[in-house]
Every structure is written in structure tokens, then in C-alpha cells.
Amino acid sequence: MALPSDAGSSAGSTPEPSEVPESGSLSKTAEDPESLDGSDSPDSPERRGRVRLRRAAVMAVPATAIAAGLMILTAQGALGVQFAISGMAFTVTATNLDGRGFEQFGALDQMAEGSPNEGDTGGQVLVVVSAIKNATLTKLCQSVDLGGTNLLITAGQGAQKVTATDLTTDSTELTGDAAFGNIEIGNDASTLDKAGVQGPKGVFSQQADTVKIANLRQTNYATTAAVFKLPGLRLRFSEQGC
């Protein structure tokens, strides 16, 4: 989960909810990828066209700025998760997220070579990496649009909450009502020490002792965790996503 900061990538990825010094409404946006018509096949010209439009929308900044940013981040080795992403965005929501040890910085995620989802991006997605050492989430929901249907996962709907350690999320959008404890803004990403993850030298970042986000909603391309406990896990296909 991410909070107000520059876009970039991760080393793992997702965030959680006590009173803390700074608070504010959190919003980091890029247009959501369009849903695909269920009648389109993955290789159809229509779907390929939509994929290109989705990727262009995700960047949501002037083309020259994108090109410059990607070249800089690539040169600095600011790659996100250490696996090839599918290039299909997924939505994550939670009524509350509480975390201890929070970091956030920008990076690039890389698709597999020749991915049909790369469109005009060259297979790279500019993301914001959010890392949380210990996170607790209430009423977690995750969905991905498969074209005509959604793969939906829910957990932590009852008394037991979802917990994660060394959680990271690579996001293009994050919204919610956020509060931070002992926040530091403008750090060099290579010097971060709150969540055990460091970004590339020269990249803008922020970190805090604690983070609390209510009504969390993210558009993610990757999530990793050392331990992810999902009480009451339920996976199914659904007409609606999160």
C-alpha cells in the first residue's frame, strides 16, 4: 500500500491501522485499466488495442516525462519485484490497515519478454513500492478482471484479521485516509531503515515508524510477503470485483 509520494518500484509489496502525529487524505492515481469484454480473446486485435490504451492511461503523465523517468530509473537499476509481472493490474481493498515500519519509493516492474500486455510500455510499469515490516488488515479483498469475470479473494472478514510480515506492494494507485507516526519525507531510498528494504540511490522516498490507512484501495501489479496469514480465505469467480 502506498501513501503520498513519488511513483516508483519495489523490493517486495502492500500496507495497515492509534493516534499518530501526521494525518491526511491519501491519493496517488493513475487511471484504472479498462475491463475487457468477455467475448474478446487474449490475442484478438480488439484486446491488444485495449491493452495499449490501458498502459497509456496507467502512466498518466506526458510522454516525454515518462520516457525520461523510465530511462533514469532503468539506468539506476530501480527495478521492482524480482519476478516478471503479468502486466495485469489487480485491485486490493481493506477497511483498515495498521502497520509498523513503513517505507515508500518509486521503481519499475518488468513484464516477461514479449508479453501480450506490454502494449506501448516496452514491458515496464512505473510503480510506487510500499513496504511494511508488520501489517494488519481488516476485511481484505483482492480482485483481478479476467475479461467477463473477476477472480475474487476475500479474507479477514470476521474477528480474525489478515496479518503480514515484510509486506510490499507495487502500485499505480492508492487512496484512503492515512495517518503516519514519526514520518520522514525526502529520504534517499538507499538509506531507508524502517522496513528492511532499500531502494536505489538518488531516488526520492519516505518512511515512518507507523502507518494507518482507513478505506484503503490500491491498484497493484505485484505483492510479496515473507508471511501472509489469511483467516477465512475464500476464492471464487464473481461478476463484480472489489
Short mmCIF file of C-alpha atoms in Angstrom, two decimals:
data_model
loop_
_atom_site.label_atom_id
_atom_site.label_comp_id
_atom_site.label_asym_id
_atom_site.label_seq_id
_atom_site.Cartn_x
_atom_site.Cartn_y
_atom_site.Cartn_z
CA MET A 1 0.00 0.00 0.00
CA ALA A 2 1.37 3.35 -0.68
CA LEU A 3 0.92 6.84 0.56
CA PRO A 4 1.59 10.30 -0.79
CA SER A 5 4.92 10.07 -2.59
CA ASP A 6 6.56 9.75 -5.99
CA ALA A 7 5.81 6.82 -8.26
CA GLY A 8 8.42 4.02 -8.50
CA SER A 9 9.04 0.24 -7.75
CA SER A 10 9.64 -2.31 -5.04
CA ALA A 11 11.55 -4.99 -3.35
CA GLY A 12 8.51 -6.78 -2.07
CA SER A 13 4.90 -5.07 -1.66
CA THR A 14 1.14 -3.97 0.23
CA PRO A 15 0.33 -1.96 3.62
CA GLU A 16 -2.42 -1.16 7.51
CA PRO A 17 -4.33 0.58 11.18
CA SER A 18 -3.86 4.64 17.46
CA GLU A 19 -3.29 8.08 17.01
CA VAL A 20 -0.26 9.39 15.21
CA PRO A 21 1.19 12.84 14.57
CA GLU A 22 0.53 13.46 10.90
CA SER A 23 -2.56 12.55 9.00
CA GLY A 24 -4.11 13.29 5.69
CA SER A 25 -6.11 12.03 2.81
CA LEU A 26 -4.01 9.77 0.67
CA SER A 27 -4.36 9.64 -3.08
CA LYS A 28 -1.91 8.54 -5.73
CA THR A 29 -3.64 7.89 -9.00
CA ALA A 30 -3.26 6.57 -12.48
CA GLU A 31 -6.29 5.56 -14.48
CA ASP A 32 -7.56 2.06 -13.81
CA PRO A 33 -7.07 -0.40 -16.64
CA GLU A 34 -10.23 -0.89 -18.69
CA SER A 35 -12.24 -4.03 -18.24
CA LEU A 36 -12.16 -6.33 -21.21
CA ASP A 37 -15.22 -7.60 -22.99
CA GLY A 38 -15.70 -11.27 -22.18
CA SER A 39 -16.08 -12.00 -25.89
CA ASP A 40 -12.57 -10.79 -26.72
CA SER A 41 -9.90 -13.45 -26.89
CA PRO A 42 -6.43 -12.63 -25.44
CA ASP A 43 -4.94 -12.48 -28.94
CA SER A 44 -7.70 -10.51 -30.67
CA PRO A 45 -6.90 -7.12 -32.24
CA GLU A 46 -9.60 -5.54 -30.06
CA ARG A 47 -7.97 -6.72 -26.84
CA ARG A 48 -4.50 -5.73 -27.99
CA GLY A 49 -5.85 -2.26 -28.75
CA ARG A 50 -7.40 -2.00 -25.30
CA VAL A 51 -4.17 -3.18 -23.67
CA ARG A 52 -2.30 -0.35 -25.38
CA LEU A 53 -4.85 2.18 -24.16
CA ARG A 54 -4.68 0.79 -20.62
CA ARG A 55 -0.93 1.06 -20.46
CA ALA A 56 -1.00 4.65 -21.79
CA ALA A 57 -3.58 5.59 -19.17
CA VAL A 58 -1.63 3.98 -16.32
CA MET A 59 1.29 6.33 -16.89
CA ALA A 60 -0.95 9.42 -16.82
CA VAL A 61 1.91 11.85 -17.41
CA PRO A 62 3.35 13.48 -20.54
CA ALA A 63 5.09 11.01 -22.85
CA THR A 64 8.38 12.90 -22.66
CA ALA A 65 8.35 12.76 -18.87
CA ILE A 66 7.61 9.03 -18.96
CA ALA A 67 10.48 8.34 -21.31
CA ALA A 68 12.90 10.40 -19.23
CA GLY A 69 11.73 8.81 -15.99
CA LEU A 70 11.99 5.26 -17.32
CA MET A 71 15.49 5.86 -18.69
CA ILE A 72 16.66 7.32 -15.37
CA LEU A 73 15.15 4.54 -13.27
CA THR A 74 16.45 1.85 -15.61
CA ALA A 75 19.95 3.33 -15.51
CA GLN A 76 19.82 3.38 -11.72
CA GLY A 77 18.68 -0.23 -11.59
CA ALA A 78 15.42 0.78 -9.90
CA LEU A 79 13.61 -2.44 -10.68
CA GLY A 80 10.73 -3.58 -8.52
CA VAL A 81 9.85 -7.13 -7.60
CA GLN A 82 12.37 -9.76 -8.62
CA PHE A 83 9.99 -11.66 -10.87
CA ALA A 84 8.33 -10.90 -14.20
CA ILE A 85 4.88 -9.42 -13.65
CA SER A 86 1.90 -10.47 -15.76
CA GLY A 87 1.09 -6.89 -16.68
CA MET A 88 -2.50 -7.34 -15.45
CA ALA A 89 -3.40 -4.94 -12.65
CA PHE A 90 -5.40 -6.15 -9.65
CA THR A 91 -7.42 -4.29 -7.03
CA VAL A 92 -6.86 -4.57 -3.28
CA THR A 93 -9.14 -3.04 -0.65
CA ALA A 94 -9.33 -3.14 3.16
CA THR A 95 -11.45 -1.24 5.64
CA ASN A 96 -8.35 -0.64 7.78
CA LEU A 97 -4.62 -1.19 7.53
CA ASP A 98 -2.29 -0.84 10.52
CA GLY A 99 1.45 -1.10 10.03
CA ARG A 100 4.71 -0.75 11.90
CA GLY A 101 7.85 0.05 9.94
CA PHE A 102 6.73 1.79 6.73
CA GLU A 103 8.73 2.76 3.61
CA GLN A 104 7.78 4.03 0.17
CA PHE A 105 9.73 4.80 -3.01
CA GLY A 106 9.48 4.61 -6.78
CA ALA A 107 10.57 1.79 -9.07
CA LEU A 108 9.91 -0.14 -12.30
CA ASP A 109 8.29 -3.54 -12.68
CA GLN A 110 9.17 -5.65 -15.70
CA MET A 111 6.91 -7.96 -17.71
CA ALA A 112 8.07 -11.18 -19.32
CA GLU A 113 9.67 -10.58 -22.72
CA GLY A 114 7.07 -10.48 -25.47
CA SER A 115 4.12 -10.25 -23.04
CA PRO A 116 0.84 -9.51 -24.86
CA ASN A 117 0.09 -6.98 -22.11
CA GLU A 118 3.09 -4.75 -22.71
CA GLY A 119 1.37 -2.54 -25.31
CA ASP A 120 3.40 0.64 -25.80
CA THR A 121 5.19 0.45 -22.44
CA GLY A 122 8.13 -1.68 -23.56
CA GLY A 123 7.10 -4.15 -20.87
CA GLN A 124 7.79 -1.79 -17.96
CA VAL A 125 5.34 -0.30 -15.45
CA LEU A 126 6.23 2.68 -13.26
CA VAL A 127 5.08 1.89 -9.70
CA VAL A 128 5.18 3.10 -6.12
CA VAL A 129 6.67 0.50 -3.80
CA SER A 130 5.24 0.41 -0.29
CA ALA A 131 6.98 -1.77 2.29
CA ILE A 132 5.63 -2.57 5.76
CA LYS A 133 7.54 -4.62 8.31
CA ASN A 134 4.41 -5.80 10.17
CA ALA A 135 0.91 -5.21 8.83
CA THR A 136 -2.65 -5.98 9.91
CA LEU A 137 -5.59 -5.62 7.52
CA THR A 138 -9.32 -5.77 8.19
CA LYS A 139 -11.75 -7.18 5.60
CA LEU A 140 -9.21 -7.72 2.83
CA CYS A 141 -10.47 -8.05 -0.74
CA GLN A 142 -8.45 -8.72 -3.90
CA SER A 143 -9.81 -8.99 -7.43
CA VAL A 144 -8.45 -9.20 -10.96
CA ASP A 145 -10.51 -8.63 -14.11
CA LEU A 146 -10.13 -11.66 -16.39
CA GLY A 147 -12.38 -10.28 -19.11
CA GLY A 148 -16.03 -11.06 -18.50
CA THR A 149 -15.45 -12.31 -14.96
CA ASN A 150 -13.36 -11.48 -11.89
CA LEU A 151 -11.18 -13.73 -9.76
CA LEU A 152 -12.14 -12.61 -6.26
CA ILE A 153 -10.35 -13.35 -2.97
CA THR A 154 -11.58 -12.26 0.45
CA ALA A 155 -10.16 -12.86 3.95
CA GLY A 156 -10.25 -11.43 7.45
CA GLN A 157 -13.98 -10.75 7.29
CA GLY A 158 -14.61 -11.93 10.87
CA ALA A 159 -12.94 -11.39 14.22
CA GLN A 160 -9.54 -12.57 12.96
CA LYS A 161 -7.63 -10.11 10.82
CA VAL A 162 -5.20 -10.64 7.96
CA THR A 163 -1.56 -10.30 9.03
CA ALA A 164 1.64 -10.00 7.02
CA THR A 165 5.34 -9.60 7.70
CA ASP A 166 7.78 -7.96 5.28
CA LEU A 167 4.87 -6.93 3.08
CA THR A 168 5.49 -4.99 -0.12
CA THR A 169 3.12 -3.78 -2.83
CA ASP A 170 3.87 -2.27 -6.24
CA SER A 171 1.06 0.17 -7.01
CA THR A 172 0.00 2.67 -9.66
CA GLU A 173 -2.83 4.00 -7.50
CA LEU A 174 -3.55 4.18 -3.79
CA THR A 175 -6.34 6.01 -1.97
CA GLY A 176 -7.53 6.17 1.63
CA ASP A 177 -7.38 8.24 4.81
CA ALA A 178 -3.84 7.98 6.15
CA ALA A 179 -2.01 8.82 9.36
CA PHE A 180 1.73 8.43 10.00
CA GLY A 181 3.84 8.31 13.14
CA ASN A 182 7.30 9.96 13.04
CA ILE A 183 7.29 10.34 9.26
CA GLU A 184 10.39 11.34 7.27
CA ILE A 185 9.83 12.70 3.74
CA GLY A 186 12.54 13.19 1.12
CA ASN A 187 14.96 10.44 2.15
CA ASP A 188 17.34 8.88 -0.33
CA ALA A 189 15.78 5.48 -0.99
CA SER A 190 19.10 3.71 -0.43
CA THR A 191 19.15 4.88 3.21
CA LEU A 192 15.72 3.60 4.33
CA ASP A 193 15.76 1.55 7.55
CA LYS A 194 12.19 1.24 8.88
CA ALA A 195 11.03 -1.86 6.98
CA GLY A 196 14.28 -3.53 5.98
CA VAL A 197 14.01 -2.62 2.28
CA GLN A 198 16.26 -0.22 0.42
CA GLY A 199 15.64 1.40 -2.95
CA PRO A 200 18.17 2.72 -5.48
CA LYS A 201 20.48 5.60 -4.59
CA GLY A 202 19.24 9.02 -5.67
CA VAL A 203 15.54 8.09 -5.67
CA PHE A 204 13.04 10.10 -3.58
CA SER A 205 11.40 8.19 -0.73
CA GLN A 206 9.68 8.46 2.64
CA GLN A 207 9.40 6.34 5.76
CA ALA A 208 7.60 6.30 9.11
CA ASP A 209 7.53 4.35 12.35
CA THR A 210 3.80 3.65 11.94
CA VAL A 211 1.16 3.92 9.23
CA LYS A 212 -2.61 3.72 9.49
CA ILE A 213 -4.94 3.79 6.47
CA ALA A 214 -8.73 3.66 6.57
CA ASN A 215 -10.77 2.74 3.48
CA LEU A 216 -7.68 1.53 1.65
CA ARG A 217 -7.93 0.95 -2.09
CA GLN A 218 -4.98 0.07 -4.34
CA THR A 219 -4.31 -0.78 -7.95
CA ASN A 220 -1.35 -3.17 -7.80
CA TYR A 221 0.88 -5.05 -10.18
CA ALA A 222 2.71 -7.13 -7.57
CA THR A 223 2.60 -8.07 -3.90
CA THR A 224 5.11 -10.03 -1.83
CA ALA A 225 5.35 -11.03 1.84
CA ALA A 226 7.58 -13.23 3.95
CA VAL A 227 4.48 -14.47 5.83
CA PHE A 228 0.87 -13.78 4.78
CA LYS A 229 -1.89 -15.17 7.03
CA LEU A 230 -5.41 -15.09 5.56
CA PRO A 231 -8.05 -16.30 8.06
CA GLY A 232 -11.38 -17.15 6.45
CA LEU A 233 -9.86 -17.22 2.96
CA ARG A 234 -12.43 -17.52 0.17
CA LEU A 235 -11.57 -17.64 -3.55
CA ARG A 236 -14.18 -17.63 -6.31
CA PHE A 237 -15.23 -16.17 -9.65
CA SER A 238 -17.57 -13.20 -9.49
CA GLU A 239 -19.32 -10.77 -11.83
CA GLN A 240 -18.08 -7.92 -9.65
CA GLY A 241 -14.64 -7.10 -8.30
CA CYS A 242 -13.66 -5.40 -5.05
#
